[in-house]
Every structure is written in C-alpha cells, then in structure tokens.
C-alpha cells in the first residue's frame, strides 16, 4: 500500500483521482487552496468510493513549508494543483505563474526532500500550440501560445530537471480537454463542455469563440484517471512525457450539436471573436501511452458526454 498526496485533490480531475485511490483502499492526503476546488468534490469522491473523506490540508502548494508538510511520509505525489485556464492566464499571467510554476517547483523540492518515490504531473496539450502536424506526438516541439501553455511547458521541464539532477522519479501526463462530472461551469473560464451543458439545460444560447470549426480531443475523466494511475506504477518511465487522451477530434460546432441533441435544446449559438491564446486544432497520438502504460481509452467521447449530461441534470 502506498501513501498518496493529491495536490488539487478537491478539484475536478483531482477529486476523480482521489475517488479511485480510495476505492482501491489507498491512503490519500489532499492539498488544495480551494481556489477552483471545493470540499463538496472531496465529499462526493469519498461517498462514491464508500470511504471516509481523506486527510485534507488547505493552502497554497507554492508555500514551501506547507508543501513540505504535505509531502511528509508520502510515496507518490499526483500534482494536479494549477490555475487551469488559457484565457485566465492571458488576463492574469502573474497569478497563473505563481500557481503553475512556483507551485510546481515547491512540490518538486518537497517531494525530493521527503524521499517521494514518484511524482506524476498534470501536463497540458496546450504546449503543442499551433504545430500543424496532427495528431500530436510527444516529440514535437513546444509552441506555447499562452502564459498557461508556457507554464505547463516549464513545469514538465522542471520535472525532467529534477529527475536528471536529483534522481527524483517524475512523469508528465499531458491531458487533452478533460471533461466529466464535477467539472464546474461556474466561471467564464470553465471548460467548454461544462458551459455548453449548462447553457443547454437552462435553455440559453452558448457562446462560440470563432467560427466553431476549432477541434479538440475531448477526453472523459475516467480515461485520465486510468492513465495517471498506470503512470504511478509502470516501470522504467521516469522522466517521460506521455499524452493521455481519446485520439479523436470534435469541432465546437459538432460538440454543441451533440449537447443540444442530448438535452433537447433549441437555442442556436452566439458567435464571438476568437479567444486570444487559443489554438485551432488538437488531437493526441496515444501510441506512447499504449506502449509504456498499456493505456487505451476506456470511455469513448459520446458515452462520456452522456454520463456528463446525466450528472449535470441530476440523473447521474
Ligand atoms: C486547454 C488545453 C487543455 C487543458 C485546459 C485547461 C488545449 C488544446 N487544451 O483547453 O488540455 O489544459 O486548457 O483546463 O490547449 N470556447 C467557446 N465557448 C465557451 C468556452 C470555450 O467557444 O464558452 C472555446 C474556446 O475558445 C476553445 C474551446 O472552446 O477554442 C475549448 O476551450 P476550453 O476553455 O474548454 O479549453 P482549452 O482548449 O483552452
């Protein structure tokens, strides 16, 4: 049995990781500043796993003393804490830098000093930027278009440096537009699927930034949980960067058509200016995840969308 620390464990993806760890009977500690996370997510995760709410530390992962306390006695760190939004990082690059770079450095130092066996980091497909070649392979060059993308790039490079300099085992899992239950539609910076589902269920028109032809490899959260947990135990992968996604490509116009169909909505979208820092197309090559982790998507996009709509409308 390992002891896990999940930073950002009260957030959307973090709470799903916590849920699966609790289901497996693991010991879990959560560090979260509740900026986008909520205690209700942790309670829901624990209830779904039939386990007590795990140990919770509230505060900033970039606070070195707190990060040190959080990493004490831990075997595996799942570093999910972040300010997770491209437009938010464009609006406020300094706060995003603090959360995404200072926070990552602090937890790396703490993990190194606590003798953590492995740290797995939430990377982002945004680091590929507008490289035209598709699908995106991990060996393609970085082309960040936003502070968020740059910060995620630096985060994964910091991991590799800690592996090279200090021998800390690290793995970056690059996420591709993750969605599912507990993704909060409460902010204009929320993920597009949560916003579309909310708009459709309230009979409101969604906003589409640009012509809606941009595409994303939308990934249901259970796939990410599976990929990340495989990365905690797979042998010989320290220092690696690995895409975990569905390997599909859905345009925003197609996405709205599907959400609208599932909810019986009749509104049509309002089209706005393209968002600064946005990339046009995104689709993952997941060959490396298959080879190194034995990963394959377990929940397809359409099924994930049905589950998400069911959850959002109280039938989940
Ligand atoms: C990026 C990363 C993703 C993850 C995320 C942070 C890419 C390809 N993906 O997601 O992996 O790191 O950041 O959580 O960089 N949009 C609308 N209407 C809305 C909201 C969004 O049209 O109301 C558009 C938006 O302009 C974009 C697409 O929907 O083209 C997806 O936006 P998002 O904010 O859900 O995610 P994205 O792609 O920035």
PDB file of C-alpha atoms and ligand atoms in Angstrom, residues 84-86 124-126 148 175-177 190-192 195-196 207-209 214 216 252 275 278-279 282, ligand 1:
ATOM      1  CA  UNK A  84      -6.183  25.695 -15.264  1.00  0.00           C
ATOM      2  CA  UNK A  85      -7.316  28.109 -17.938  1.00  0.00           C
ATOM      3  CA  UNK A  86      -5.813  29.598 -21.074  1.00  0.00           C
ATOM      4  CA  UNK A 124      -1.396  20.011 -20.957  1.00  0.00           C
ATOM      5  CA  UNK A 125      -1.953  19.596 -24.689  1.00  0.00           C
ATOM      6  CA  UNK A 126      -1.708  23.394 -24.912  1.00  0.00           C
ATOM      7  CA  UNK A 148      -0.763  28.871 -19.302  1.00  0.00           C
ATOM      8  CA  UNK A 175      -4.132  15.991 -20.649  1.00  0.00           C
ATOM      9  CA  UNK A 176      -6.326  16.850 -23.623  1.00  0.00           C
ATOM     10  CA  UNK A 177      -9.515  18.787 -22.764  1.00  0.00           C
ATOM     11  CA  UNK A 190     -14.698  26.911 -17.122  1.00  0.00           C
ATOM     12  CA  UNK A 191     -14.208  24.099 -19.633  1.00  0.00           C
ATOM     13  CA  UNK A 192     -16.379  24.447 -22.721  1.00  0.00           C
ATOM     14  CA  UNK A 195     -20.535  25.632 -20.122  1.00  0.00           C
ATOM     15  CA  UNK A 196     -22.399  24.155 -23.114  1.00  0.00           C
ATOM     16  CA  UNK A 207     -21.144  31.495 -26.956  1.00  0.00           C
ATOM     17  CA  UNK A 208     -18.759  30.046 -29.516  1.00  0.00           C
ATOM     18  CA  UNK A 209     -15.475  31.932 -29.838  1.00  0.00           C
ATOM     19  CA  UNK A 214     -11.714  24.546 -33.990  1.00  0.00           C
ATOM     20  CA  UNK A 216     -10.392  19.294 -29.536  1.00  0.00           C
ATOM     21  CA  UNK A 252     -17.075  23.044 -31.264  1.00  0.00           C
ATOM     22  CA  UNK A 275     -10.163  33.879 -27.944  1.00  0.00           C
ATOM     23  CA  UNK A 278      -6.466  29.697 -28.315  1.00  0.00           C
ATOM     24  CA  UNK A 279      -5.081  27.002 -30.553  1.00  0.00           C
ATOM     25  CA  UNK A 282      -5.822  19.452 -31.066  1.00  0.00           C
TER      26      UNK A 282
HETATM   27  C1  LIG B   1      -6.702  23.995 -22.726  1.00  0.00           C
HETATM   28  C2  LIG B   1      -5.956  22.702 -23.050  1.00  0.00           C
HETATM   29  C3  LIG B   1      -6.464  21.584 -22.136  1.00  0.00           C
HETATM   30  C4  LIG B   1      -6.372  21.992 -20.656  1.00  0.00           C
HETATM   31  C5  LIG B   1      -7.154  23.292 -20.488  1.00  0.00           C
HETATM   32  C6  LIG B   1      -7.067  23.854 -19.076  1.00  0.00           C
HETATM   33  C7  LIG B   1      -5.621  22.932 -25.485  1.00  0.00           C
HETATM   34  C8  LIG B   1      -5.910  22.343 -26.810  1.00  0.00           C
HETATM   35  N1  LIG B   1      -6.221  22.314 -24.427  1.00  0.00           N
HETATM   36  O1  LIG B   1      -8.048  23.813 -23.050  1.00  0.00           O
HETATM   37  O2  LIG B   1      -5.714  20.398 -22.362  1.00  0.00           O
HETATM   38  O3  LIG B   1      -5.027  22.131 -20.283  1.00  0.00           O
HETATM   39  O4  LIG B   1      -6.608  24.303 -21.339  1.00  0.00           O
HETATM   40  O5  LIG B   1      -8.093  23.380 -18.314  1.00  0.00           O
HETATM   41  O6  LIG B   1      -4.875  23.881 -25.342  1.00  0.00           O
HETATM   42  N2  LIG B   1     -14.975  28.035 -26.085  1.00  0.00           N
HETATM   43  C9  LIG B   1     -16.144  28.529 -26.643  1.00  0.00           C
HETATM   44  N3  LIG B   1     -17.133  28.963 -25.804  1.00  0.00           N
HETATM   45  C10 LIG B   1     -17.015  28.934 -24.459  1.00  0.00           C
HETATM   46  C11 LIG B   1     -15.815  28.429 -23.881  1.00  0.00           C
HETATM   47  C12 LIG B   1     -14.820  27.988 -24.733  1.00  0.00           C
HETATM   48  O7  LIG B   1     -16.287  28.604 -27.861  1.00  0.00           O
HETATM   49  O8  LIG B   1     -17.951  29.346 -23.756  1.00  0.00           O
HETATM   50  C13 LIG B   1     -13.932  27.507 -26.983  1.00  0.00           C
HETATM   51  C14 LIG B   1     -12.560  28.070 -26.711  1.00  0.00           C
HETATM   52  O9  LIG B   1     -12.369  29.287 -27.398  1.00  0.00           O
HETATM   53  C15 LIG B   1     -11.682  26.936 -27.248  1.00  0.00           C
HETATM   54  C16 LIG B   1     -12.517  25.663 -26.961  1.00  0.00           C
HETATM   55  O10 LIG B   1     -13.837  26.130 -26.744  1.00  0.00           O
HETATM   56  O11 LIG B   1     -11.493  27.065 -28.646  1.00  0.00           O
HETATM   57  C17 LIG B   1     -12.082  24.918 -25.734  1.00  0.00           C
HETATM   58  O12 LIG B   1     -11.921  25.839 -24.658  1.00  0.00           O
HETATM   59  P1  LIG B   1     -11.688  25.361 -23.153  1.00  0.00           P
HETATM   60  O13 LIG B   1     -11.522  26.592 -22.334  1.00  0.00           O
HETATM   61  O14 LIG B   1     -12.713  24.377 -22.763  1.00  0.00           O
HETATM   62  O15 LIG B   1     -10.332  24.541 -23.239  1.00  0.00           O
HETATM   63  P2  LIG B   1      -8.903  24.825 -23.960  1.00  0.00           P
HETATM   64  O16 LIG B   1      -8.941  24.249 -25.327  1.00  0.00           O
HETATM   65  O17 LIG B   1      -8.459  26.222 -23.760  1.00  0.00           O
END
